[in-house]
């Protein structure tokens, strides 16, 4: 049964996500999340593996590494959403995104493989999100030492991706 997931109040997510949340348009969050998957695939449509292994500056992630970060983030946000929806009371750990990207070896993978994994991960999360009830959206949990509602987490997931898509568009793709 499809539900509407209302936009969270500022008290439903950590304040350090506010910059990301400011990027998020109004509208159906599930539609936004689905559109992101299509937009990301379209963004990478003409990028070669070699080009995707370039960074816009010394010490910055490559496009493949950014994509791997989005995959890792989807998995982690999805796991957190599962835990919170099920009433988990234990605090969920944070994660070192730089270490995850470094250890992923994203640059030795074909770009198409990363895009396929991203789409599968997003589709899996979308199926789970659609199974949630309106009542579950008010569930709260602790992730990375901060309280967050299920509704807040789903919106933060989309907002985080918008942030990185903006970086890809402005710092990587506008370069050449």
mmCIF file of C-alpha atoms in Angstrom:
data_model
loop_
_atom_site.group_PDB
_atom_site.id
_atom_site.type_symbol
_atom_site.label_atom_id
_atom_site.label_comp_id
_atom_site.label_asym_id
_atom_site.label_seq_id
_atom_site.Cartn_x
_atom_site.Cartn_y
_atom_site.Cartn_z
ATOM 1 C CA UNK A 1 0.000 0.000 0.000
ATOM 2 C CA UNK A 2 1.676 3.246 -1.111
ATOM 3 C CA UNK A 3 2.092 5.930 1.502
ATOM 4 C CA UNK A 4 2.984 9.579 1.419
ATOM 5 C CA UNK A 5 6.154 10.388 3.322
ATOM 6 C CA UNK A 6 5.817 13.937 4.591
ATOM 7 C CA UNK A 7 8.851 16.202 4.726
ATOM 8 C CA UNK A 8 10.486 16.019 8.169
ATOM 9 C CA UNK A 9 10.758 18.897 10.581
ATOM 10 C CA UNK A 10 14.226 20.166 11.427
ATOM 11 C CA UNK A 11 14.034 18.278 14.754
ATOM 12 C CA UNK A 12 13.858 14.939 12.890
ATOM 13 C CA UNK A 13 17.442 14.874 11.609
ATOM 14 C CA UNK A 14 20.867 16.093 12.779
ATOM 15 C CA UNK A 15 21.574 19.748 12.094
ATOM 16 C CA UNK A 16 24.719 18.925 10.098
ATOM 17 C CA UNK A 17 22.423 17.675 7.317
ATOM 18 C CA UNK A 18 20.656 21.025 6.979
ATOM 19 C CA UNK A 19 22.882 22.195 4.109
ATOM 20 C CA UNK A 20 21.950 19.062 2.164
ATOM 21 C CA UNK A 21 18.269 19.366 3.084
ATOM 22 C CA UNK A 22 18.248 22.907 1.682
ATOM 23 C CA UNK A 23 18.953 21.355 -1.758
ATOM 24 C CA UNK A 24 15.965 19.029 -1.579
ATOM 25 C CA UNK A 25 12.946 20.159 -3.590
ATOM 26 C CA UNK A 26 9.409 19.810 -2.303
ATOM 27 C CA UNK A 27 7.543 16.795 -3.555
ATOM 28 C CA UNK A 28 7.121 13.062 -3.264
ATOM 29 C CA UNK A 29 10.379 11.789 -1.774
ATOM 30 C CA UNK A 30 9.972 8.333 -3.304
ATOM 31 C CA UNK A 31 9.625 9.900 -6.750
ATOM 32 C CA UNK A 32 12.706 12.049 -6.076
ATOM 33 C CA UNK A 33 14.734 8.977 -5.061
ATOM 34 C CA UNK A 34 13.652 7.067 -8.186
ATOM 35 C CA UNK A 35 14.417 10.043 -10.429
ATOM 36 C CA UNK A 36 17.891 10.333 -8.918
ATOM 37 C CA UNK A 37 18.738 6.827 -10.131
ATOM 38 C CA UNK A 38 17.701 7.717 -13.682
ATOM 39 C CA UNK A 39 19.467 11.095 -13.509
ATOM 40 C CA UNK A 40 22.698 9.525 -12.284
ATOM 41 C CA UNK A 41 22.714 6.933 -15.071
ATOM 42 C CA UNK A 42 22.051 9.713 -17.593
ATOM 43 C CA UNK A 43 24.844 11.844 -16.107
ATOM 44 C CA UNK A 44 27.365 9.055 -16.688
ATOM 45 C CA UNK A 45 26.078 8.036 -20.142
ATOM 46 C CA UNK A 46 29.013 9.451 -22.147
ATOM 47 C CA UNK A 47 31.774 9.130 -19.574
ATOM 48 C CA UNK A 48 34.533 6.642 -20.291
ATOM 49 C CA UNK A 49 36.128 4.468 -17.628
ATOM 50 C CA UNK A 50 39.329 6.497 -17.969
ATOM 51 C CA UNK A 51 37.519 9.804 -17.521
ATOM 52 C CA UNK A 52 35.628 8.407 -14.505
ATOM 53 C CA UNK A 53 38.995 7.686 -12.864
ATOM 54 C CA UNK A 54 39.919 11.382 -12.840
ATOM 55 C CA UNK A 55 39.539 13.721 -9.896
ATOM 56 C CA UNK A 56 38.860 17.443 -10.259
ATOM 57 C CA UNK A 57 41.777 18.294 -7.945
ATOM 58 C CA UNK A 58 44.671 16.635 -6.141
ATOM 59 C CA UNK A 59 43.472 14.636 -3.141
ATOM 60 C CA UNK A 60 39.817 14.575 -4.248
ATOM 61 C CA UNK A 61 37.834 11.475 -5.086
ATOM 62 C CA UNK A 62 37.493 10.325 -8.668
ATOM 63 C CA UNK A 63 34.050 10.103 -10.258
ATOM 64 C CA UNK A 64 34.119 6.321 -9.714
ATOM 65 C CA UNK A 65 34.912 6.896 -6.054
ATOM 66 C CA UNK A 66 32.041 9.371 -5.720
ATOM 67 C CA UNK A 67 29.761 6.776 -7.283
ATOM 68 C CA UNK A 68 31.074 4.117 -4.877
ATOM 69 C CA UNK A 69 30.425 6.538 -2.010
ATOM 70 C CA UNK A 70 26.825 6.883 -3.184
ATOM 71 C CA UNK A 71 26.486 3.085 -3.261
ATOM 72 C CA UNK A 72 27.949 2.761 0.233
ATOM 73 C CA UNK A 73 25.717 5.580 1.481
ATOM 74 C CA UNK A 74 22.604 3.952 0.010
ATOM 75 C CA UNK A 75 23.482 0.689 1.739
ATOM 76 C CA UNK A 76 24.161 2.363 5.079
ATOM 77 C CA UNK A 77 21.124 4.655 4.971
ATOM 78 C CA UNK A 78 19.046 1.641 3.892
ATOM 79 C CA UNK A 79 20.311 -0.448 6.793
ATOM 80 C CA UNK A 80 19.625 2.385 9.204
ATOM 81 C CA UNK A 81 16.109 2.748 7.772
ATOM 82 C CA UNK A 82 15.509 -0.984 8.257
ATOM 83 C CA UNK A 83 16.709 -0.824 11.854
ATOM 84 C CA UNK A 84 14.684 2.257 12.738
ATOM 85 C CA UNK A 85 11.550 0.917 11.042
ATOM 86 C CA UNK A 86 11.799 -2.251 13.117
ATOM 87 C CA UNK A 87 12.200 -0.371 16.403
ATOM 88 C CA UNK A 88 15.900 -1.027 16.963
ATOM 89 C CA UNK A 89 16.949 0.514 20.269
ATOM 90 C CA UNK A 90 20.707 0.042 19.925
ATOM 91 C CA UNK A 91 22.663 3.010 18.597
ATOM 92 C CA UNK A 92 23.825 2.491 15.014
ATOM 93 C CA UNK A 93 27.489 3.238 14.285
ATOM 94 C CA UNK A 94 28.898 6.007 12.148
ATOM 95 C CA UNK A 95 31.339 5.267 9.355
ATOM 96 C CA UNK A 96 34.525 6.698 7.924
ATOM 97 C CA UNK A 97 33.534 7.518 4.350
ATOM 98 C CA UNK A 98 37.116 8.223 3.288
ATOM 99 C CA UNK A 99 38.277 4.825 4.502
ATOM 100 C CA UNK A 100 35.323 3.113 2.819
ATOM 101 C CA UNK A 101 36.109 4.779 -0.512
ATOM 102 C CA UNK A 102 39.807 4.006 -0.245
ATOM 103 C CA UNK A 103 39.190 0.349 0.588
ATOM 104 C CA UNK A 104 36.537 -0.067 -2.119
ATOM 105 C CA UNK A 105 39.099 -0.010 -4.956
ATOM 106 C CA UNK A 106 36.411 1.653 -7.076
ATOM 107 C CA UNK A 107 38.907 2.785 -9.710
ATOM 108 C CA UNK A 108 39.731 -0.767 -10.771
ATOM 109 C CA UNK A 109 36.078 -1.598 -11.425
ATOM 110 C CA UNK A 110 34.330 -0.967 -14.729
ATOM 111 C CA UNK A 111 32.061 2.070 -14.541
ATOM 112 C CA UNK A 112 29.134 0.009 -15.826
ATOM 113 C CA UNK A 113 29.572 -2.389 -12.893
ATOM 114 C CA UNK A 114 29.370 0.482 -10.412
ATOM 115 C CA UNK A 115 26.284 1.909 -12.110
ATOM 116 C CA UNK A 116 24.581 -1.501 -12.060
ATOM 117 C CA UNK A 117 25.343 -1.941 -8.358
ATOM 118 C CA UNK A 118 24.059 1.548 -7.609
ATOM 119 C CA UNK A 119 20.769 0.851 -9.404
ATOM 120 C CA UNK A 120 20.271 -2.508 -7.663
ATOM 121 C CA UNK A 121 20.965 -0.987 -4.263
ATOM 122 C CA UNK A 122 18.576 1.893 -4.889
ATOM 123 C CA UNK A 123 15.836 -0.427 -6.191
ATOM 124 C CA UNK A 124 16.197 -2.634 -3.128
ATOM 125 C CA UNK A 125 15.885 0.354 -0.802
ATOM 126 C CA UNK A 126 12.877 1.654 -2.714
ATOM 127 C CA UNK A 127 11.074 -1.679 -2.307
ATOM 128 C CA UNK A 128 11.746 -1.534 1.427
ATOM 129 C CA UNK A 129 10.635 2.104 1.728
ATOM 130 C CA UNK A 130 7.357 1.254 0.005
ATOM 131 C CA UNK A 131 6.725 -1.439 2.625
ATOM 132 C CA UNK A 132 6.839 1.067 5.480
ATOM 133 C CA UNK A 133 3.630 2.264 7.095
ATOM 134 C CA UNK A 134 2.686 5.818 7.947
ATOM 135 C CA UNK A 135 3.150 4.988 11.640
ATOM 136 C CA UNK A 136 6.706 3.758 11.072
ATOM 137 C CA UNK A 137 7.702 7.158 9.690
ATOM 138 C CA UNK A 138 7.595 8.546 13.230
ATOM 139 C CA UNK A 139 10.002 5.891 14.556
ATOM 140 C CA UNK A 140 13.249 7.322 15.790
ATOM 141 C CA UNK A 141 16.656 5.837 16.230
ATOM 142 C CA UNK A 142 20.217 6.876 16.938
ATOM 143 C CA UNK A 143 22.770 6.775 14.133
ATOM 144 C CA UNK A 144 26.287 8.169 14.423
ATOM 145 C CA UNK A 145 25.431 9.465 17.892
ATOM 146 C CA UNK A 146 22.459 11.558 16.724
ATOM 147 C CA UNK A 147 18.724 10.958 16.818
ATOM 148 C CA UNK A 148 16.907 10.737 13.491
ATOM 149 C CA UNK A 149 13.384 9.778 12.457
ATOM 150 C CA UNK A 150 12.726 7.278 9.706
ATOM 151 C CA UNK A 151 11.086 10.065 7.675
ATOM 152 C CA UNK A 152 14.132 12.268 8.271
ATOM 153 C CA UNK A 153 16.532 9.517 7.247
ATOM 154 C CA UNK A 154 14.778 8.877 3.937
ATOM 155 C CA UNK A 155 14.857 12.580 3.108
ATOM 156 C CA UNK A 156 18.486 12.927 4.193
ATOM 157 C CA UNK A 157 19.377 10.036 1.877
ATOM 158 C CA UNK A 158 17.949 11.927 -1.103
ATOM 159 C CA UNK A 159 19.447 15.243 0.004
ATOM 160 C CA UNK A 160 22.905 13.696 0.449
ATOM 161 C CA UNK A 161 22.762 12.333 -3.084
ATOM 162 C CA UNK A 162 21.683 15.719 -4.482
ATOM 163 C CA UNK A 163 24.737 17.242 -2.824
ATOM 164 C CA UNK A 164 27.076 14.788 -4.547
ATOM 165 C CA UNK A 165 25.297 15.032 -7.895
ATOM 166 C CA UNK A 166 25.768 18.796 -7.741
ATOM 167 C CA UNK A 167 29.487 18.295 -7.087
ATOM 168 C CA UNK A 168 29.739 15.862 -10.010
ATOM 169 C CA UNK A 169 28.031 18.348 -12.320
ATOM 170 C CA UNK A 170 29.916 21.458 -11.244
ATOM 171 C CA UNK A 171 33.401 20.202 -10.408
ATOM 172 C CA UNK A 172 33.864 17.171 -12.618
ATOM 173 C CA UNK A 173 31.674 17.432 -15.698
ATOM 174 C CA UNK A 174 31.972 21.187 -16.332
ATOM 175 C CA UNK A 175 35.774 20.876 -16.290
ATOM 176 C CA UNK A 176 36.209 19.509 -19.789
#
